[in-house]
PDB file of C-alpha atoms in Angstrom:
ATOM      1  CA  MET A   1      39.356 -13.101 126.380  1.00 74.00           C
ATOM      2  CA  LYS A   2      42.602 -14.104 124.672  1.00 89.00           C
ATOM      3  CA  PHE A   3      43.236 -14.763 120.925  1.00 92.00           C
ATOM      4  CA  GLU A   4      45.620 -17.492 120.212  1.00 88.00           C
ATOM      5  CA  GLY A   5      44.918 -18.145 116.492  1.00 84.00           C
ATOM      6  CA  THR A   6      42.626 -20.833 115.042  1.00 88.00           C
ATOM      7  CA  ASP A   7      43.042 -24.081 113.233  1.00 88.00           C
ATOM      8  CA  ALA A   8      42.187 -22.227 110.010  1.00 89.00           C
ATOM      9  CA  TYR A   9      44.569 -19.179 110.447  1.00 91.00           C
ATOM     10  CA  VAL A  10      48.275 -19.325 111.337  1.00 89.00           C
ATOM     11  CA  ALA A  11      48.908 -16.275 113.691  1.00 89.00           C
ATOM     12  CA  THR A  12      52.458 -15.438 114.538  1.00 90.00           C
ATOM     13  CA  ASP A  13      53.334 -14.631 118.114  1.00 92.00           C
ATOM     14  CA  ASP A  14      53.663 -10.923 117.386  1.00 94.00           C
ATOM     15  CA  LEU A  15      50.162 -10.940 115.820  1.00 94.00           C
ATOM     16  CA  THR A  16      48.516 -12.611 118.772  1.00 95.00           C
ATOM     17  CA  VAL A  17      50.323 -10.171 121.091  1.00 96.00           C
ATOM     18  CA  ALA A  18      48.994  -7.255 119.040  1.00 96.00           C
ATOM     19  CA  VAL A  19      45.506  -8.543 118.970  1.00 96.00           C
ATOM     20  CA  ASN A  20      45.375  -9.167 122.711  1.00 96.00           C
ATOM     21  CA  ALA A  21      46.994  -5.816 123.514  1.00 96.00           C
ATOM     22  CA  ALA A  22      44.348  -4.006 121.559  1.00 95.00           C
ATOM     23  CA  VAL A  23      41.628  -5.889 123.329  1.00 95.00           C
ATOM     24  CA  THR A  24      43.201  -5.203 126.698  1.00 95.00           C
ATOM     25  CA  LEU A  25      43.606  -1.517 125.887  1.00 94.00           C
ATOM     26  CA  GLU A  26      40.135  -1.293 124.317  1.00 93.00           C
ATOM     27  CA  ARG A  27      41.635   0.469 121.392  1.00 94.00           C
ATOM     28  CA  PRO A  28      41.252  -0.190 117.602  1.00 96.00           C
ATOM     29  CA  LEU A  29      43.778  -2.536 116.137  1.00 97.00           C
ATOM     30  CA  LEU A  30      45.235  -0.921 112.953  1.00 97.00           C
ATOM     31  CA  VAL A  31      46.560  -3.728 110.730  1.00 97.00           C
ATOM     32  CA  LYS A  32      48.787  -2.887 107.768  1.00 95.00           C
ATOM     33  CA  GLY A  33      50.500  -5.133 105.312  1.00 90.00           C
ATOM     34  CA  GLU A  34      50.630  -6.126 101.672  1.00 87.00           C
ATOM     35  CA  PRO A  35      47.418  -7.099 100.038  1.00 85.00           C
ATOM     36  CA  GLY A  36      46.673 -10.809 100.446  1.00 84.00           C
ATOM     37  CA  THR A  37      48.463 -11.196 103.760  1.00 88.00           C
ATOM     38  CA  GLY A  38      45.313 -12.043 105.702  1.00 91.00           C
ATOM     39  CA  LYS A  39      44.428  -8.729 107.325  1.00 94.00           C
ATOM     40  CA  THR A  40      40.618  -9.093 106.621  1.00 94.00           C
ATOM     41  CA  GLU A  41      40.636 -12.817 107.404  1.00 94.00           C
ATOM     42  CA  LEU A  42      42.272 -11.889 110.805  1.00 95.00           C
ATOM     43  CA  ALA A  43      38.967 -10.100 111.968  1.00 95.00           C
ATOM     44  CA  ARG A  44      36.916 -13.066 110.931  1.00 95.00           C
ATOM     45  CA  GLN A  45      39.288 -15.479 112.857  1.00 95.00           C
ATOM     46  CA  VAL A  46      39.339 -13.284 115.945  1.00 96.00           C
ATOM     47  CA  ALA A  47      35.449 -13.270 115.999  1.00 96.00           C
ATOM     48  CA  SER A  48      35.359 -17.066 115.364  1.00 94.00           C
ATOM     49  CA  ALA A  49      38.023 -17.807 118.042  1.00 94.00           C
ATOM     50  CA  LEU A  50      36.347 -15.702 120.729  1.00 94.00           C
ATOM     51  CA  GLY A  51      32.742 -16.722 119.767  1.00 94.00           C
ATOM     52  CA  LEU A  52      31.678 -13.184 118.828  1.00 96.00           C
ATOM     53  CA  ARG A  53      29.502 -11.898 116.052  1.00 96.00           C
ATOM     54  CA  MET A  54      31.331  -9.901 113.417  1.00 97.00           C
ATOM     55  CA  ILE A  55      30.039  -6.707 111.730  1.00 97.00           C
ATOM     56  CA  GLU A  56      31.911  -5.658 108.527  1.00 97.00           C
ATOM     57  CA  TRP A  57      32.218  -2.257 107.100  1.00 97.00           C
ATOM     58  CA  ASN A  58      33.874  -2.390 103.638  1.00 96.00           C
ATOM     59  CA  ILE A  59      35.297   1.047 102.721  1.00 96.00           C
ATOM     60  CA  LYS A  60      35.175   2.379  99.195  1.00 94.00           C
ATOM     61  CA  SER A  61      36.645   5.474  97.712  1.00 92.00           C
ATOM     62  CA  THR A  62      33.198   7.278  97.954  1.00 93.00           C
ATOM     63  CA  THR A  63      32.482   6.059 101.591  1.00 94.00           C
ATOM     64  CA  LYS A  64      32.016   8.878 104.062  1.00 94.00           C
ATOM     65  CA  ALA A  65      32.369   8.590 107.932  1.00 94.00           C
ATOM     66  CA  GLN A  66      28.758   9.659 108.468  1.00 94.00           C
ATOM     67  CA  GLN A  67      27.466   6.499 106.701  1.00 95.00           C
ATOM     68  CA  GLY A  68      28.996   4.422 109.411  1.00 95.00           C
ATOM     69  CA  LEU A  69      26.842   6.326 112.030  1.00 95.00           C
ATOM     70  CA  TYR A  70      23.499   6.742 110.066  1.00 95.00           C
ATOM     71  CA  GLU A  71      22.000   8.222 106.922  1.00 94.00           C
ATOM     72  CA  TYR A  72      18.841  10.468 106.968  1.00 94.00           C
ATOM     73  CA  ASP A  73      16.689  10.170 104.077  1.00 91.00           C
ATOM     74  CA  ALA A  74      15.056  13.491 103.668  1.00 89.00           C
ATOM     75  CA  VAL A  75      13.920  12.969 100.172  1.00 93.00           C
ATOM     76  CA  SER A  76      11.632  10.074 101.128  1.00 91.00           C
ATOM     77  CA  ARG A  77      10.265  11.860 104.000  1.00 87.00           C
ATOM     78  CA  LEU A  78       9.328  14.819 101.746  1.00 92.00           C
ATOM     79  CA  ARG A  79       7.763  12.582  99.233  1.00 90.00           C
ATOM     80  CA  ASP A  80       5.691  10.755 102.043  1.00 86.00           C
ATOM     81  CA  SER A  81       4.531  14.136 103.418  1.00 89.00           C
ATOM     82  CA  GLN A  82       3.343  15.130  99.932  1.00 87.00           C
ATOM     83  CA  LEU A  83       1.417  11.817  99.780  1.00 89.00           C
ATOM     84  CA  GLY A  84       0.018  12.308 103.225  1.00 84.00           C
ATOM     85  CA  GLU A  85       1.630   9.141 104.620  1.00 85.00           C
ATOM     86  CA  GLU A  86       1.171   8.614 108.391  1.00 84.00           C
ATOM     87  CA  ARG A  87       4.773   7.413 108.934  1.00 86.00           C
ATOM     88  CA  VAL A  88       6.045  10.855 108.047  1.00 88.00           C
ATOM     89  CA  HIS A  89       5.385  12.007 111.686  1.00 88.00           C
ATOM     90  CA  ASP A  90       8.140   9.737 113.022  1.00 85.00           C
ATOM     91  CA  VAL A  91      11.560  10.812 111.771  1.00 89.00           C
ATOM     92  CA  SER A  92      13.199   7.675 112.849  1.00 89.00           C
ATOM     93  CA  ASN A  93      11.324   5.949 109.949  1.00 91.00           C
ATOM     94  CA  TYR A  94      13.855   7.749 107.659  1.00 92.00           C
ATOM     95  CA  ILE A  95      17.066   6.955 109.499  1.00 94.00           C
ATOM     96  CA  LYS A  96      19.228   4.117 108.140  1.00 95.00           C
ATOM     97  CA  LYS A  97      21.522   2.817 110.897  1.00 95.00           C
ATOM     98  CA  GLY A  98      25.239   2.403 109.926  1.00 96.00           C
ATOM     99  CA  LYS A  99      27.659  -0.265 110.936  1.00 96.00           C
ATOM    100  CA  LEU A 100      29.125   1.801 113.800  1.00 95.00           C
ATOM    101  CA  TRP A 101      25.646   2.184 115.186  1.00 96.00           C
ATOM    102  CA  GLU A 102      24.987  -1.507 114.830  1.00 96.00           C
ATOM    103  CA  ALA A 103      28.092  -2.305 116.747  1.00 96.00           C
ATOM    104  CA  PHE A 104      27.494   0.262 119.450  1.00 95.00           C
ATOM    105  CA  ASP A 105      23.832  -0.870 119.948  1.00 93.00           C
ATOM    106  CA  ALA A 106      24.604  -4.535 119.976  1.00 95.00           C
ATOM    107  CA  ASP A 107      23.379  -6.425 123.167  1.00 94.00           C
ATOM    108  CA  GLU A 108      26.624  -8.422 123.234  1.00 95.00           C
ATOM    109  CA  LYS A 109      30.370  -7.669 122.526  1.00 95.00           C
ATOM    110  CA  VAL A 110      31.076  -7.817 118.714  1.00 97.00           C
ATOM    111  CA  VAL A 111      34.041  -7.591 116.437  1.00 97.00           C
ATOM    112  CA  LEU A 112      33.778  -4.541 114.118  1.00 97.00           C
ATOM    113  CA  LEU A 113      35.965  -4.684 110.903  1.00 97.00           C
ATOM    114  CA  ILE A 114      36.560  -1.455 109.154  1.00 97.00           C
ATOM    115  CA  ASP A 115      38.162  -2.812 105.955  1.00 96.00           C
ATOM    116  CA  GLU A 116      40.640  -0.906 103.845  1.00 95.00           C
ATOM    117  CA  ILE A 117      40.227   2.517 105.510  1.00 95.00           C
ATOM    118  CA  ASP A 118      42.929   3.968 103.231  1.00 93.00           C
ATOM    119  CA  LYS A 119      40.553   3.678 100.235  1.00 93.00           C
ATOM    120  CA  ALA A 120      38.531   6.550 101.548  1.00 93.00           C
ATOM    121  CA  ASP A 121      39.162  10.259 101.487  1.00 90.00           C
ATOM    122  CA  ILE A 122      41.961  11.499 103.838  1.00 87.00           C
ATOM    123  CA  GLU A 123      39.353  13.271 105.986  1.00 91.00           C
ATOM    124  CA  PHE A 124      37.535  10.033 106.688  1.00 93.00           C
ATOM    125  CA  PRO A 125      39.674   8.861 109.591  1.00 93.00           C
ATOM    126  CA  ASN A 126      39.612  12.402 111.064  1.00 92.00           C
ATOM    127  CA  ASP A 127      35.827  12.353 110.995  1.00 92.00           C
ATOM    128  CA  LEU A 128      35.765   9.286 113.154  1.00 91.00           C
ATOM    129  CA  LEU A 129      37.981  10.587 115.939  1.00 91.00           C
ATOM    130  CA  GLN A 130      35.347  11.486 118.475  1.00 88.00           C
ATOM    131  CA  GLU A 131      33.434   8.284 118.031  1.00 90.00           C
ATOM    132  CA  LEU A 132      36.654   6.189 118.516  1.00 87.00           C
ATOM    133  CA  ASP A 133      37.486   8.266 121.633  1.00 87.00           C
ATOM    134  CA  LYS A 134      34.089   8.371 123.329  1.00 90.00           C
ATOM    135  CA  MET A 135      32.382   5.428 121.702  1.00 92.00           C
ATOM    136  CA  GLU A 136      29.176   7.525 121.216  1.00 93.00           C
ATOM    137  CA  PHE A 137      27.642   9.820 118.745  1.00 94.00           C
ATOM    138  CA  HIS A 138      24.595  12.225 118.568  1.00 94.00           C
ATOM    139  CA  VAL A 139      21.670  11.724 116.178  1.00 94.00           C
ATOM    140  CA  TYR A 140      20.650  15.338 115.366  1.00 92.00           C
ATOM    141  CA  GLU A 141      17.300  14.437 113.783  1.00 91.00           C
ATOM    142  CA  THR A 142      16.034  12.564 116.877  1.00 91.00           C
ATOM    143  CA  GLY A 143      18.043  14.240 119.549  1.00 91.00           C
ATOM    144  CA  GLU A 144      19.237  10.874 120.899  1.00 93.00           C
ATOM    145  CA  THR A 145      22.811   9.879 121.815  1.00 94.00           C
ATOM    146  CA  ILE A 146      23.870   6.467 120.783  1.00 94.00           C
ATOM    147  CA  ARG A 147      26.421   5.004 123.298  1.00 93.00           C
ATOM    148  CA  THR A 148      28.176   1.660 123.102  1.00 93.00           C
ATOM    149  CA  LYS A 149      26.662  -0.971 125.392  1.00 89.00           C
ATOM    150  CA  HIS A 150      29.631  -3.269 125.033  1.00 93.00           C
ATOM    151  CA  ARG A 151      32.828  -1.715 123.656  1.00 93.00           C
ATOM    152  CA  PRO A 152      33.460  -3.701 120.447  1.00 95.00           C
ATOM    153  CA  ILE A 153      36.746  -5.143 119.399  1.00 96.00           C
ATOM    154  CA  MET A 154      37.581  -2.952 116.418  1.00 96.00           C
ATOM    155  CA  ILE A 155      39.970  -4.174 113.759  1.00 97.00           C
ATOM    156  CA  ILE A 156      40.898  -1.631 110.930  1.00 97.00           C
ATOM    157  CA  THR A 157      42.887  -2.629 107.881  1.00 96.00           C
ATOM    158  CA  SER A 158      45.011  -0.589 105.517  1.00 94.00           C
ATOM    159  CA  ASN A 159      46.958  -1.490 102.444  1.00 90.00           C
ATOM    160  CA  ASN A 160      49.116   1.578 102.958  1.00 84.00           C
ATOM    161  CA  GLU A 161      47.677   3.471  99.842  1.00 81.00           C
ATOM    162  CA  LYS A 162      47.395   6.631 101.843  1.00 84.00           C
ATOM    163  CA  GLU A 163      49.032   7.990 104.940  1.00 88.00           C
ATOM    164  CA  LEU A 164      46.762   8.050 107.853  1.00 91.00           C
ATOM    165  CA  PRO A 165      46.436  11.193 110.111  1.00 92.00           C
ATOM    166  CA  ASP A 166      48.660  11.280 113.278  1.00 93.00           C
ATOM    167  CA  ALA A 167      45.553  12.060 115.434  1.00 92.00           C
ATOM    168  CA  PHE A 168      43.906   8.883 114.219  1.00 93.00           C
ATOM    169  CA  LEU A 169      47.049   6.806 114.583  1.00 94.00           C
ATOM    170  CA  ARG A 170      47.380   7.888 118.270  1.00 94.00           C
ATOM    171  CA  ARG A 171      44.037   6.263 119.033  1.00 93.00           C
ATOM    172  CA  CYS A 172      45.029   2.878 117.511  1.00 95.00           C
ATOM    173  CA  PHE A 173      47.286   0.001 118.452  1.00 96.00           C
ATOM    174  CA  PHE A 174      49.439  -0.728 115.328  1.00 96.00           C
ATOM    175  CA  HIS A 175      50.576  -3.964 113.790  1.00 96.00           C
ATOM    176  CA  TYR A 176      52.261  -4.606 110.520  1.00 95.00           C
ATOM    177  CA  ILE A 177      51.749  -8.091 109.069  1.00 93.00           C
ATOM    178  CA  ARG A 178      55.161  -8.956 107.607  1.00 91.00           C
ATOM    179  CA  PHE A 179      55.244 -11.239 104.527  1.00 91.00           C
ATOM    180  CA  PRO A 180      55.574 -14.764 105.894  1.00 91.00           C
ATOM    181  CA  GLU A 181      58.992 -16.469 105.964  1.00 91.00           C
ATOM    182  CA  PRO A 182      59.164 -19.675 104.068  1.00 93.00           C
ATOM    183  CA  GLU A 183      58.687 -21.929 107.306  1.00 93.00           C
ATOM    184  CA  VAL A 184      55.655 -19.829 108.285  1.00 91.00           C
ATOM    185  CA  MET A 185      54.365 -20.037 104.693  1.00 94.00           C
ATOM    186  CA  LYS A 186      54.687 -23.807 104.861  1.00 94.00           C
ATOM    187  CA  GLN A 187      52.336 -23.820 107.931  1.00 92.00           C
ATOM    188  CA  ILE A 188      49.861 -21.620 106.198  1.00 92.00           C
ATOM    189  CA  VAL A 189      49.814 -23.839 103.020  1.00 94.00           C
ATOM    190  CA  GLU A 190      49.450 -26.994 105.178  1.00 92.00           C
ATOM    191  CA  VAL A 191      46.216 -25.493 106.851  1.00 91.00           C
ATOM    192  CA  HIS A 192      44.768 -25.045 103.383  1.00 92.00           C
ATOM    193  CA  HIS A 193      46.249 -27.972 101.520  1.00 93.00           C
ATOM    194  CA  PRO A 194      46.981 -30.685 104.252  1.00 91.00           C
ATOM    195  CA  ASN A 195      47.671 -33.453 101.783  1.00 89.00           C
ATOM    196  CA  ILE A 196      50.229 -31.719  99.709  1.00 92.00           C
ATOM    197  CA  LYS A 197      53.429 -33.643  99.261  1.00 93.00           C
ATOM    198  CA  GLU A 198      56.550 -32.296 100.947  1.00 93.00           C
ATOM    199  CA  LYS A 199      58.730 -32.397  97.864  1.00 94.00           C
ATOM    200  CA  LEU A 200      56.144 -30.553  95.629  1.00 94.00           C
ATOM    201  CA  LEU A 201      55.613 -27.964  98.346  1.00 94.00           C
ATOM    202  CA  THR A 202      59.339 -27.360  98.799  1.00 94.00           C
ATOM    203  CA  THR A 203      59.837 -27.069  95.049  1.00 93.00           C
ATOM    204  CA  ALA A 204      56.737 -24.740  94.581  1.00 94.00           C
ATOM    205  CA  LEU A 205      57.694 -22.463  97.605  1.00 94.00           C
ATOM    206  CA  THR A 206      61.375 -22.177  96.372  1.00 93.00           C
ATOM    207  CA  GLN A 207      59.986 -21.061  92.882  1.00 91.00           C
ATOM    208  CA  PHE A 208      57.471 -18.760  94.447  1.00 94.00           C
ATOM    209  CA  TYR A 209      59.907 -16.851  96.575  1.00 93.00           C
ATOM    210  CA  GLU A 210      62.364 -16.635  93.529  1.00 90.00           C
ATOM    211  CA  VAL A 211      59.422 -14.943  91.706  1.00 90.00           C
ATOM    212  CA  ARG A 212      58.825 -12.533  94.559  1.00 91.00           C
ATOM    213  CA  ASP A 213      62.588 -11.565  94.736  1.00 91.00           C
ATOM    214  CA  THR A 214      62.871 -10.920  91.052  1.00 89.00           C
ATOM    215  CA  ALA A 215      64.236  -7.323  90.542  1.00 88.00           C
ATOM    216  CA  GLY A 216      61.909  -5.174  88.783  1.00 89.00           C
ATOM    217  CA  LEU A 217      58.620  -6.887  89.564  1.00 90.00           C
ATOM    218  CA  LYS A 218      55.760  -4.518  89.577  1.00 90.00           C
ATOM    219  CA  LYS A 219      53.406  -6.548  91.822  1.00 91.00           C
ATOM    220  CA  LYS A 220      54.752  -9.254  94.031  1.00 91.00           C
ATOM    221  CA  PRO A 221      52.532 -12.225  94.390  1.00 93.00           C
ATOM    222  CA  SER A 222      50.860 -12.472  97.814  1.00 91.00           C
ATOM    223  CA  THR A 223      49.913 -15.305 100.226  1.00 92.00           C
ATOM    224  CA  SER A 224      46.396 -15.643  98.709  1.00 91.00           C
ATOM    225  CA  GLU A 225      47.945 -16.006  95.261  1.00 93.00           C
ATOM    226  CA  VAL A 226      50.437 -18.750  96.238  1.00 94.00           C
ATOM    227  CA  LEU A 227      47.578 -20.590  97.823  1.00 94.00           C
ATOM    228  CA  ASP A 228      45.622 -20.326  94.529  1.00 94.00           C
ATOM    229  CA  TRP A 229      48.631 -21.442  92.513  1.00 95.00           C
ATOM    230  CA  LEU A 230      49.197 -24.490  94.653  1.00 95.00           C
ATOM    231  CA  LYS A 231      45.468 -25.420  94.349  1.00 95.00           C
ATOM    232  CA  LEU A 232      45.959 -25.380  90.492  1.00 95.00           C
ATOM    233  CA  LEU A 233      49.091 -27.464  90.803  1.00 94.00           C
ATOM    234  CA  LEU A 234      47.218 -30.098  92.866  1.00 94.00           C
ATOM    235  CA  ALA A 235      44.266 -29.861  90.494  1.00 93.00           C
ATOM    236  CA  GLU A 236      46.523 -30.567  87.471  1.00 92.00           C
ATOM    237  CA  ASP A 237      48.344 -33.294  89.501  1.00 92.00           C
ATOM    238  CA  LEU A 238      51.772 -31.726  88.603  1.00 90.00           C
ATOM    239  CA  THR A 239      55.008 -33.098  89.984  1.00 90.00           C
ATOM    240  CA  PRO A 240      58.111 -31.322  91.202  1.00 89.00           C
ATOM    241  CA  GLU A 241      59.646 -32.309  87.747  1.00 89.00           C
ATOM    242  CA  ASP A 242      56.811 -30.617  85.975  1.00 86.00           C
ATOM    243  CA  LEU A 243      57.693 -27.369  87.565  1.00 86.00           C
ATOM    244  CA  ARG A 244      61.239 -27.334  86.119  1.00 80.00           C
ATOM    245  CA  ARG A 245      61.633 -24.178  84.239  1.00 69.00           C
ATOM    246  CA  ASP A 246      63.533 -23.624  81.007  1.00 61.00           C
ATOM    247  CA  GLY A 247      66.390 -21.613  82.611  1.00 54.00           C
ATOM    248  CA  PRO A 248      66.498 -19.902  86.049  1.00 49.00           C
ATOM    249  CA  ASN A 249      64.180 -17.115  85.020  1.00 50.00           C
ATOM    250  CA  ALA A 250      61.518 -18.714  82.858  1.00 70.00           C
ATOM    251  CA  LEU A 251      57.903 -18.281  83.430  1.00 79.00           C
ATOM    252  CA  PRO A 252      56.593 -20.738  86.156  1.00 84.00           C
ATOM    253  CA  LYS A 253      53.861 -23.038  85.265  1.00 87.00           C
ATOM    254  CA  LEU A 254      50.296 -21.621  85.443  1.00 89.00           C
ATOM    255  CA  HIS A 255      51.897 -18.239  86.005  1.00 88.00           C
ATOM    256  CA  GLY A 256      48.633 -16.494  85.704  1.00 91.00           C
ATOM    257  CA  ALA A 257      47.880 -17.218  89.230  1.00 91.00           C
ATOM    258  CA  LEU A 258      51.084 -15.404  90.343  1.00 92.00           C
ATOM    259  CA  LEU A 259      51.651 -12.664  87.854  1.00 91.00           C
ATOM    260  CA  LYS A 260      48.852 -10.254  87.535  1.00 90.00           C
ATOM    261  CA  ASN A 261      50.005  -7.748  84.812  1.00 90.00           C
ATOM    262  CA  GLU A 262      51.552  -7.830  81.497  1.00 90.00           C
ATOM    263  CA  GLN A 263      54.722  -5.988  82.510  1.00 90.00           C
ATOM    264  CA  ASP A 264      55.641  -8.667  84.908  1.00 87.00           C
ATOM    265  CA  VAL A 265      54.897 -11.387  82.361  1.00 87.00           C
ATOM    266  CA  HIS A 266      57.167  -9.476  79.804  1.00 88.00           C
ATOM    267  CA  LEU A 267      59.838  -9.120  82.486  1.00 85.00           C
ATOM    268  CA  PHE A 268      60.118 -12.919  82.979  1.00 82.00           C
ATOM    269  CA  GLU A 269      59.979 -13.506  79.204  1.00 80.00           C
ATOM    270  CA  ARG A 270      62.831 -11.013  78.659  1.00 81.00           C
ATOM    271  CA  LEU A 271      64.844 -12.754  81.492  1.00 75.00           C
ATOM    272  CA  ALA A 272      64.214 -16.209  80.028  1.00 70.00           C
ATOM    273  CA  PHE A 273      65.411 -14.948  76.584  1.00 68.00           C
ATOM    274  CA  MET A 274      68.496 -13.532  78.080  1.00 70.00           C
ATOM    275  CA  ALA A 275      69.231 -16.727  80.013  1.00 64.00           C
ATOM    276  CA  ARG A 276      68.826 -18.685  76.829  1.00 63.00           C
ATOM    277  CA  SER A 277      71.106 -16.399  74.854  1.00 65.00           C
ATOM    278  CA  LYS A 278      73.828 -16.702  77.338  1.00 65.00           C
ATOM    279  CA  ARG A 279      73.859 -20.462  77.132  1.00 61.00           C
ATOM    280  CA  GLN A 280      74.027 -20.478  73.311  1.00 58.00           C
TER     281      GLN A 280
END
């Protein structure tokens, strides 16, 4: 069971090595990188390439580790007991299975994505240590133990918003997705926009990397944002000449796809003003 990338996802050699190493070791693959570099999409493409079903657990700031196992609805059971409902005698009627339970209980091997784990409380990763180690957990209300039938391929993503505990990191195979170099970015763009003209692509990517490299930028545009920008350029049927800016630091055309806060827009406006002042 080897992952080699897909037609819809350009995977670098080091990324495919990391995926296959995690599969071989049967350890979770912890993937970090800038937002928009394809961490979540990686899990979908691994599932697609290997012909496996994917189970997705999207983490929020309020998510607790227990929710990934199961939740017991004691309030509903109390209400049903007061109403004399027959189902109240079976406690399993009040247990909602979580995504980990679903993955452990699957009759086939699955890909389990735990997306943006760093959004949760710092204790969240620590609360999953035993489940990651033993691939089992106990349901106290029913007395049963849920064990994995087929160890899932587990991919965990992080945007590096919080440091993860050492004990958690020891249980993972780690990979950092570096921001793509221009040549790799060209391959990524050609997957999504196969008919884009070479000159437009070269001009647009040159401008994109100039924007990313601008000193003082609060949020650098990501891979997903350059793809959106190029989609707009193609929709507007712009040419390389249309992308020419008024001075080296002027705002790029349709900059709202690349610059996502007012500080960065003002930065480019100031740089453009300074460039014009020097020429006068």
